[in-house]
XYZ file of C-alpha atoms in Angstrom:
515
model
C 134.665 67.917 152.103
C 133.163 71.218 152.741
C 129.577 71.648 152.998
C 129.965 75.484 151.259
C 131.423 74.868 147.980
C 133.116 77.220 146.479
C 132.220 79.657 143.940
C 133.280 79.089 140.224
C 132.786 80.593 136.957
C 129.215 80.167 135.704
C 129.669 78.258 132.044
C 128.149 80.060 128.977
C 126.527 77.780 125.995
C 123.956 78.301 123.983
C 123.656 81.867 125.146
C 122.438 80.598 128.301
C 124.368 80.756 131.944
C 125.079 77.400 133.291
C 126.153 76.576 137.025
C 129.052 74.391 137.293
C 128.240 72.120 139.897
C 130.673 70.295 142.020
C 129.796 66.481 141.566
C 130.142 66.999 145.451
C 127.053 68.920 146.174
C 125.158 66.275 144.344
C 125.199 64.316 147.058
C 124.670 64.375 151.228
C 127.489 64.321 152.874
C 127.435 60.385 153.341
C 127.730 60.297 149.571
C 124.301 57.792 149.832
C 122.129 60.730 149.090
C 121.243 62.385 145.426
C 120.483 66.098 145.769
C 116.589 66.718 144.126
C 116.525 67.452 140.838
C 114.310 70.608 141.896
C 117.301 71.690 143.993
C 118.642 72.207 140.180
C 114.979 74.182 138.019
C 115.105 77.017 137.048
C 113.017 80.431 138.472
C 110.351 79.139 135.505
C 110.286 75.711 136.829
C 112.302 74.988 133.613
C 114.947 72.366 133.963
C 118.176 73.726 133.782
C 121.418 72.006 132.310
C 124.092 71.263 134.471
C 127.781 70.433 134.165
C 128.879 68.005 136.693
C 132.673 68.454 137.337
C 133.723 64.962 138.737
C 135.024 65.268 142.053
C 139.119 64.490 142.940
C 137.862 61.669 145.450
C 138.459 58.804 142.790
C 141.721 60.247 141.723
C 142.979 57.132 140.093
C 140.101 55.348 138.503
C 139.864 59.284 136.552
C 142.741 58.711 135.662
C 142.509 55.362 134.545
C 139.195 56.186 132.603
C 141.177 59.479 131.113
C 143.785 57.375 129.576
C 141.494 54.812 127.673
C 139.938 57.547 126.638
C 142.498 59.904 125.853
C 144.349 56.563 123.942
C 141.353 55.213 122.691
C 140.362 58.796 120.728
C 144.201 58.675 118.754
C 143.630 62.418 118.648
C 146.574 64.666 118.504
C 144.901 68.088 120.080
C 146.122 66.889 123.314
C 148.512 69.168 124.052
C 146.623 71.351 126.860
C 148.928 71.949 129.602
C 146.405 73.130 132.032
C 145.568 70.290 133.706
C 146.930 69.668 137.370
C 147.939 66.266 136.708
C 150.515 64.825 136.071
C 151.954 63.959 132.471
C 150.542 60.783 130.634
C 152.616 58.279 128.909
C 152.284 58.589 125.344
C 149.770 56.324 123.341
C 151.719 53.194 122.406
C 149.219 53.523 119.153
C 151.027 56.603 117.781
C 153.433 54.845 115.838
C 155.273 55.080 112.426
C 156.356 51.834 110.710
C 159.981 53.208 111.413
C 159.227 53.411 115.520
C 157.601 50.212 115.902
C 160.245 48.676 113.293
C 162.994 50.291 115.209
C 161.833 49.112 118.788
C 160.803 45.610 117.946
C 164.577 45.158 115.929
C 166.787 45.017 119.031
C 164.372 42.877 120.821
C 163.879 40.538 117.824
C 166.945 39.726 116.763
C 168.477 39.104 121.035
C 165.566 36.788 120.716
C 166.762 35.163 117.248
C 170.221 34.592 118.502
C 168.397 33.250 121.623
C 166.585 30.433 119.692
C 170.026 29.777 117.095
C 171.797 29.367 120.489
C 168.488 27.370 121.616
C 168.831 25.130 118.298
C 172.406 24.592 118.879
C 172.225 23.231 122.356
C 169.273 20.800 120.837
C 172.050 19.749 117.980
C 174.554 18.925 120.659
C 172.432 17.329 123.172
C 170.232 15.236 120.931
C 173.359 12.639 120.731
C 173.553 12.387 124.773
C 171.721 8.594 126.534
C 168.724 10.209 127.388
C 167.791 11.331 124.283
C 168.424 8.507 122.014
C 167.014 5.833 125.040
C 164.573 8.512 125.583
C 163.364 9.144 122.419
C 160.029 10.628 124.225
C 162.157 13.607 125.442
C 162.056 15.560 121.798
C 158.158 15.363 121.900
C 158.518 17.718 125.532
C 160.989 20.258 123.205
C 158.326 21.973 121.513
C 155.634 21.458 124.329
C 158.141 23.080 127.268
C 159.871 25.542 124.473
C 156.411 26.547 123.860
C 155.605 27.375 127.494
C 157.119 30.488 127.211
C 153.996 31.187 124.530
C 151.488 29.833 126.665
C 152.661 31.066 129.919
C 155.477 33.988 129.713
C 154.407 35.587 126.567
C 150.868 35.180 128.029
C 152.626 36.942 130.817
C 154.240 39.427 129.062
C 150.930 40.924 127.059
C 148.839 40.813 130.273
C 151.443 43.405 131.742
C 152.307 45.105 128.809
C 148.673 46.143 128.775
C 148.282 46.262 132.458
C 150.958 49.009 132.377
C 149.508 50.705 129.163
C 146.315 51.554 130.942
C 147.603 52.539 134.140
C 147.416 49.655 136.674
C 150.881 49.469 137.404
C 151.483 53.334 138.186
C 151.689 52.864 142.297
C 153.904 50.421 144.204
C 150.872 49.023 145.634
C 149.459 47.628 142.014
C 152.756 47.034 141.061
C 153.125 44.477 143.880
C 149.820 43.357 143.377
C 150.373 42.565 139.832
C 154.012 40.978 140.122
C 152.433 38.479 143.273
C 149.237 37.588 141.652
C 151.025 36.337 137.959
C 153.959 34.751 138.999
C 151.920 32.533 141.780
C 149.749 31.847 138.891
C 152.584 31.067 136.309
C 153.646 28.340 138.525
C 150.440 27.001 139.165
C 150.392 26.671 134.907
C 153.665 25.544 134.636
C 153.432 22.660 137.387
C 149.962 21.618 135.601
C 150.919 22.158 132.215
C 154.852 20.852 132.349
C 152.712 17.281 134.120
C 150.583 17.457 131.163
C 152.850 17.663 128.503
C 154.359 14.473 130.360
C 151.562 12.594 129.933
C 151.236 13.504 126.649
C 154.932 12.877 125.493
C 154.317 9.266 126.678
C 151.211 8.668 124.963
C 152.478 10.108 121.604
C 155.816 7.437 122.412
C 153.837 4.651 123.107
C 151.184 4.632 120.755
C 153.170 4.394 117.847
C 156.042 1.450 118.999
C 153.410 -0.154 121.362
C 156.036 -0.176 124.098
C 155.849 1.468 127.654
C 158.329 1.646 130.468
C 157.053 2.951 133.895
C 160.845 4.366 134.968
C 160.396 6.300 131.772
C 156.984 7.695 132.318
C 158.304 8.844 135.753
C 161.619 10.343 134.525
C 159.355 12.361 131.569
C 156.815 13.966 134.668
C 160.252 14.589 136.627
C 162.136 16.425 133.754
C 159.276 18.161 132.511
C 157.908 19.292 135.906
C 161.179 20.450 137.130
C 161.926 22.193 134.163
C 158.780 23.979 133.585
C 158.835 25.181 136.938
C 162.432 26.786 137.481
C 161.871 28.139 133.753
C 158.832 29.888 134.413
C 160.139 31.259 137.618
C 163.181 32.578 136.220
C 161.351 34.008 133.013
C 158.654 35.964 134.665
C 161.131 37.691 137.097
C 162.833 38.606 133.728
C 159.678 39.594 132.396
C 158.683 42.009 135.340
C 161.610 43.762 135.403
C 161.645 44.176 131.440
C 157.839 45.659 131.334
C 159.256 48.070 134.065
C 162.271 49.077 132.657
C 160.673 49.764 129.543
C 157.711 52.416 130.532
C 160.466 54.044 132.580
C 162.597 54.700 129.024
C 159.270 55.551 127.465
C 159.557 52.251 125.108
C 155.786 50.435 124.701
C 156.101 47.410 126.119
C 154.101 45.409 123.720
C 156.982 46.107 121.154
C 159.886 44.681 123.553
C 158.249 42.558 125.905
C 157.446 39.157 124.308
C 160.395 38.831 122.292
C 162.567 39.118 125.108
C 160.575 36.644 126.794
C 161.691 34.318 124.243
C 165.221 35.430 123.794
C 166.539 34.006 126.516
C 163.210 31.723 127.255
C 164.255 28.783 124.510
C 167.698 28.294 125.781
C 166.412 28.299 129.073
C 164.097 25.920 128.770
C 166.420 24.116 126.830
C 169.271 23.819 128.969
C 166.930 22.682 132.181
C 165.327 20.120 129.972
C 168.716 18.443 128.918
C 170.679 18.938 132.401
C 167.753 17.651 134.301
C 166.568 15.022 132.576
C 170.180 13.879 131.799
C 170.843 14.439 135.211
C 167.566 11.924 136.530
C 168.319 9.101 133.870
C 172.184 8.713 135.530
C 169.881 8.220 138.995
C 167.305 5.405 137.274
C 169.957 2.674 137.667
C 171.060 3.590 141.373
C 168.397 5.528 142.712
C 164.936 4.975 141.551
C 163.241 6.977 143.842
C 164.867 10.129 142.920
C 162.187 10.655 139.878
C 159.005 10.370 142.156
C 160.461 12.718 144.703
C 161.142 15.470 142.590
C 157.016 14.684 140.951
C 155.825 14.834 144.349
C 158.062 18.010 145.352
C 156.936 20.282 142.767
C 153.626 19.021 143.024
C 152.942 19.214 146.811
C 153.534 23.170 146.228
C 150.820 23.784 143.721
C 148.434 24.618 146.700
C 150.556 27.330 147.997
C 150.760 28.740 144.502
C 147.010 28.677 144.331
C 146.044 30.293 147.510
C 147.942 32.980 146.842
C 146.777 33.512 142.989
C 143.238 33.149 143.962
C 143.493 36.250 146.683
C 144.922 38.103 143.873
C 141.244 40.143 142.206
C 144.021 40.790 138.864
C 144.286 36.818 138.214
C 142.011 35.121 140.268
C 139.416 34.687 137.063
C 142.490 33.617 135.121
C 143.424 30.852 137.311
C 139.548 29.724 137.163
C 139.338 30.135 133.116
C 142.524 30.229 131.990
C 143.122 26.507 131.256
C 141.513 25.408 128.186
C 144.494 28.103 126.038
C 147.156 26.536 127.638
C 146.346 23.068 127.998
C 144.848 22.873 124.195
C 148.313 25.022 123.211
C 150.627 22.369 124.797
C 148.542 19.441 123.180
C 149.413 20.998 119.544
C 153.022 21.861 120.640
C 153.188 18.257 121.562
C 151.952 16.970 117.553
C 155.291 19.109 116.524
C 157.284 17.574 118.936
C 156.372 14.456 117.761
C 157.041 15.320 114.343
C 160.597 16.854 115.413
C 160.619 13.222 116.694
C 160.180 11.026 113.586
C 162.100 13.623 111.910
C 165.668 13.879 114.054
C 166.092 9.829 114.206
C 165.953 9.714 110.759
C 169.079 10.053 109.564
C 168.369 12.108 106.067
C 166.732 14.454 108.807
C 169.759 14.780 110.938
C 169.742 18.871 110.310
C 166.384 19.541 111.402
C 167.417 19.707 115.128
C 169.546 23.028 114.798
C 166.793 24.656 112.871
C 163.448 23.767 114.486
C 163.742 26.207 117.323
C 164.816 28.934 115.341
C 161.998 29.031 112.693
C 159.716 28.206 115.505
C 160.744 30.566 117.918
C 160.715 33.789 115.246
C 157.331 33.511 114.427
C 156.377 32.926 117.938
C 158.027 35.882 118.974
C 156.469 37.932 115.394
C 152.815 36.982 116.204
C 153.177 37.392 120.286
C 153.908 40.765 119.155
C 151.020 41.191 117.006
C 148.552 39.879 118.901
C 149.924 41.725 122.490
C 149.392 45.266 120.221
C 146.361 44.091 119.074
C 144.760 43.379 122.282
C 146.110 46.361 123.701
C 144.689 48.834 121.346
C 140.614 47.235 121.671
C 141.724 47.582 125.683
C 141.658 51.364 124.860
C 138.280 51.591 123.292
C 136.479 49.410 126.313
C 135.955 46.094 127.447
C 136.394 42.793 126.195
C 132.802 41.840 125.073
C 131.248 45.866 123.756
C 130.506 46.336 120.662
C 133.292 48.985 119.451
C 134.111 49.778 115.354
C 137.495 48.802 116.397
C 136.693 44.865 117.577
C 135.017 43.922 113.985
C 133.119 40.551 114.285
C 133.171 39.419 110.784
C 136.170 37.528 109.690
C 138.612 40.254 107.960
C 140.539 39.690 104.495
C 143.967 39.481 104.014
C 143.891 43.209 102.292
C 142.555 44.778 105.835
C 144.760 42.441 107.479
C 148.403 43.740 105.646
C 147.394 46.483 103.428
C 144.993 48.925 104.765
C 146.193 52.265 106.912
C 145.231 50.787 110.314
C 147.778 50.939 112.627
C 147.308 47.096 113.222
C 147.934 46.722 109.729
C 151.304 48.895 109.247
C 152.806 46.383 112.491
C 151.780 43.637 110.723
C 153.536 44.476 107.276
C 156.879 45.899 109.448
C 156.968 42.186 111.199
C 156.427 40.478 107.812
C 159.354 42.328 106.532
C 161.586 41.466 109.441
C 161.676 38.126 108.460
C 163.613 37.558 105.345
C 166.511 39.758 107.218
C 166.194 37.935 110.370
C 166.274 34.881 109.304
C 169.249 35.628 107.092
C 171.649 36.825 110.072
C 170.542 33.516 111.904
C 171.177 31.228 109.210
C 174.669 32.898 108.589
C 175.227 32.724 112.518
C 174.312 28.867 112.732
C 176.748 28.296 109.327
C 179.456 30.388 110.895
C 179.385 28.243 113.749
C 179.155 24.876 112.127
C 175.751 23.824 113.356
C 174.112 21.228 112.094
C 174.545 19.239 109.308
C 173.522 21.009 106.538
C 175.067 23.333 104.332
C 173.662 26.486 103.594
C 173.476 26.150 99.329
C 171.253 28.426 97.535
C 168.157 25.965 97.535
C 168.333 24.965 100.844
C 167.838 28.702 101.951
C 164.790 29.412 99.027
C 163.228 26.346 100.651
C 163.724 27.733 104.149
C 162.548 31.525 103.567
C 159.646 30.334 101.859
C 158.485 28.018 104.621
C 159.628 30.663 107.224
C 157.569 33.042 104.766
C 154.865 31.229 104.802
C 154.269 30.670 108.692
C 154.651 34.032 109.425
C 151.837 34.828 107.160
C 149.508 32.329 108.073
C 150.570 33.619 111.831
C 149.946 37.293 111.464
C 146.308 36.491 109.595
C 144.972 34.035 112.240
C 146.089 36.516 115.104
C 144.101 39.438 113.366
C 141.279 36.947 113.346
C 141.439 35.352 116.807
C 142.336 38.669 118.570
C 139.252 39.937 117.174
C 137.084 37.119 117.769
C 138.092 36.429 121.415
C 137.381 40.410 122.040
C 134.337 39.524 120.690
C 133.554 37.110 123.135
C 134.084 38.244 125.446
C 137.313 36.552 126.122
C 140.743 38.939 127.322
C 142.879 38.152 124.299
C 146.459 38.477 126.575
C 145.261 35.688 128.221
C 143.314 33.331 125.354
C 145.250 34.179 122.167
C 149.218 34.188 122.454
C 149.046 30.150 123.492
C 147.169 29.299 120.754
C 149.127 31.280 118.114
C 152.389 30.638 119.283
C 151.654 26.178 119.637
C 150.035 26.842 116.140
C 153.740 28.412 114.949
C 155.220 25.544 116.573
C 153.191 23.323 114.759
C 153.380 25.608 111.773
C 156.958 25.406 111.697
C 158.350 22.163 112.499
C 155.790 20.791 109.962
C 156.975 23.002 106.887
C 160.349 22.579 108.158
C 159.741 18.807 107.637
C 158.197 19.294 104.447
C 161.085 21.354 103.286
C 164.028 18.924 104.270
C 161.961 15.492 102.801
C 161.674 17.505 99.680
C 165.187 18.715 99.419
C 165.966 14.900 100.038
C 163.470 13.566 97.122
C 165.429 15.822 94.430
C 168.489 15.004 95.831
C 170.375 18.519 96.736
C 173.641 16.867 97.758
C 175.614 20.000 97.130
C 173.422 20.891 101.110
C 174.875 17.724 102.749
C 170.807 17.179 104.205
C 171.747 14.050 106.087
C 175.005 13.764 106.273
């Protein structure tokens, strides 16, 4: 830095001649020094104003700062050219309901067929030993399926806002980023996948007061295992997508989560049936198979957590970011035990094809919501300030579909999407003779309105909890998607329910329920 800074172009306002001051000369050279303000008074002794032009030495956390702010503002008169910098990405914010309806299609409906090909895996493989010796294995479907809410999705929005604001622009963050999130995804995913374990064999036995210890072990094996290589393989996926996507100029937040599901439910899926099918031909002949594989996937957590915890980007996360997931998978858990009450019963047989699919769309519908959400208050500050943009109060319905807010126009496009989507998936799962239900006129008025009816409920709470978390002080990409997506989960599988045992009480036999 030179100590004789250079000369610039004295700033007129107010009819009075301003110095522009270097921030530089504001300081001693050690930068521990501030100049006197009497360096700065006029030949009166009158104070003079100064503009402070903030010095190049903090290059990036300018920029960083510039892009909130240049975001935040949703201003159009942007279009100065004389900067030296380099071009920013454009605000994900400025969006038409045709844009954000045309970049969240593709992704949507790769994740729809995902889930119909999802729910008819689940229709084949609920016939195989382990599941109907197992029974406890359905109740770690929606728990594990919904992993990819309360860990990839999760995933996905911290990213997809990560990248938004500029902390992915250098190979150094970037590395930083990808490191940090996927040791800590499978420091969730061992803890949560145990969890859900324990919890699939409490939800078994309580109900037919009988408990098997070869069981219990097979359930941790399956659903550790299985967690674990799903999460792995997911949040490489995910990396790549949320940097494939700001090099096309696509908003992440639109393409990210859905994709994360599109592939993440037959995933999940396929590693619960293969290994757990796999584990339960080794109970008879060797026993010890089951605890190896616990103690395998277990004995690594502390790798995974040494190297999350010297990782600044998720090192609070792996401290506070429990009580989501853990809470998510114990509601994911109540579906899966109503998927399984609902799937032995024979005048339920159908349900199996269709849970994931009405489960997984409004996961993927409010993941999307609530990622664009939480990225637009990341614009305007920090989770915990005040802001007009982060209301406290609890908002209506009206504000939450039916204002002009940009939150509001995503909201009504993803409402829209899903009386189409679910259309093409039903006509997909008929074509292909899933199930055992066919598709009559009632049987789909019964299903749109309870797929309807979630998505509302979804898109209202995640205007509400978005908010709320912001408010305090809580990062909704890490807080909100597990919650929202376990409550579709729930949501779902219990309307679902609902729908079929009332289809079966007025006795639609022209839709073969049960059959």
């Amino acid at each position: 830095m030179s100590s004789k800074p250079e000369q610039k172009e004295p700033h007129q306002a107010n009819g009075a001649v301003l110095p522009i001051v270097p921030v530089e000369c504001l300081t001693s050279p050690d930068r521990g020094q501030l100049v006197e303000p009497s360096d700065f008074l006029g030949p009166d002794g009158d104070g003079v104003e100064v503009v402070v032009l903030e010095s190049r030495a903090n290059a990036k956390g300018v920029r960083e700062e510039d892009a909130l702010l240049e975001n935040g503002s949703q201003s159009n008169e942007s279009d100065d050219t004389s900067t030296d910098r380099g071009p920013e990405p454009a605000s994900p914010l400025k969006e038409t309901s045709f844009s954000i309806g045309l970049q969240v299609l593709f992704p949507f409906l790769l994740a729809g067929f995902g889930t119909v090909a999802a729910g008819m895996v689940l229709d084949i493989v609920q016939h195989w030993d382990v599941f109907k010796y197992v029974t406890e294995v359905f109740i770690l479907v929606p728990a594990l399926l919904g992993l990819k809410g309360n860990l990839e999705m999760t995933l996905a929005s911290r990213l997809s806002t990560a990248a938004n604001i500029g902390q992915m622009d250098t190979p150094k963050e970037l590395w930083r980023m990808i490191t940090g999130n996927m040791a800590l995804i499978q420091v969730q995913a061992t803890v949560v996948g145990f969890l859900a374990s324990i919890a699939a064999v409490i939800f078994g036995w309580i109900p037919d007061g009988h408990f098997s210890i070869d069981h219990a072990v097979l359930l941790c094996a399956s659903s550790v295992a299985t967690a674990f290589i799903a999460s792995l393989v997911l949040g490489m996926i995910m990396i790549g997508v949320i940097i494939g996507s700001r090099k096309m100029g696509i908003n992440p937040d639109n393409v990210a989560t859905p994709i994360a599901a599109s592939l993440g439910d037959l995933i999940t899926l396929a590693l619960l049936s293969g290994i757990s099918w796999g584990l339960y031909k080794e109970l008879e002949s060797k026993a010890y198979v089951n605890p190896l594989v616990c103690a395998f996937f277990i004995a690594l957590l502390p790798i995974w957590i040494i190297i999350a915890k010297k990782n600044a980007a998720t090192r609070e996360v792996l401290y506070s970011g429990w009580e989501p997931v853990i809470i998510a998978m114990a509601i994911s858990s109540v579906g899966g035990l109503i998927l399984d009450r609902t799937v032995s019963d024979p005048n339920f047989a159908g349900m199996a094809v269709f849970t994931p699919v009405i489960n997984g769309v409004g996961g993927n519908l409010v993941a999307v919501q609530a990622s664009r959400i939480s990225t637009y208050l990341h614009m305007s500050g920090m989770p915990g300030e005040s802001s007009e943009t982060a209301p406290r109060k609890c908002p209506s319905p009206c504000s939450t579909f039916f204002s002009s807010d940009v939150n509001s126009r995503s909201a009504r496009v993803l409402f829209l999407l899903v009386v189409p989507g679910h259309l093409v998936f039903l006509y997909t799962i008929s074509s292909m003779q899933g199930g055992h239900t066919t598709l009559t006129l009632i049987f789909i008025v019964f299903y749109m309105t309870a797929a309807l009816l979630q998505v509302l409920i979804l898109l209202y709470i995640a205007d509400w909890m978005v908010h709320w978390m912001w408010g305090r002080d809580l990062d909704p990409d890490n807080f909100s998607i597990p919650y929202l997506t376990a409550l579709g989960d729930l949501i779902g599988t219990g309307l679902l329910a609902l729908s079929f045992h009332i289809l079966w009480l007025i006795g639609d036999r022209d839709s073969d329920v049960g059959d």
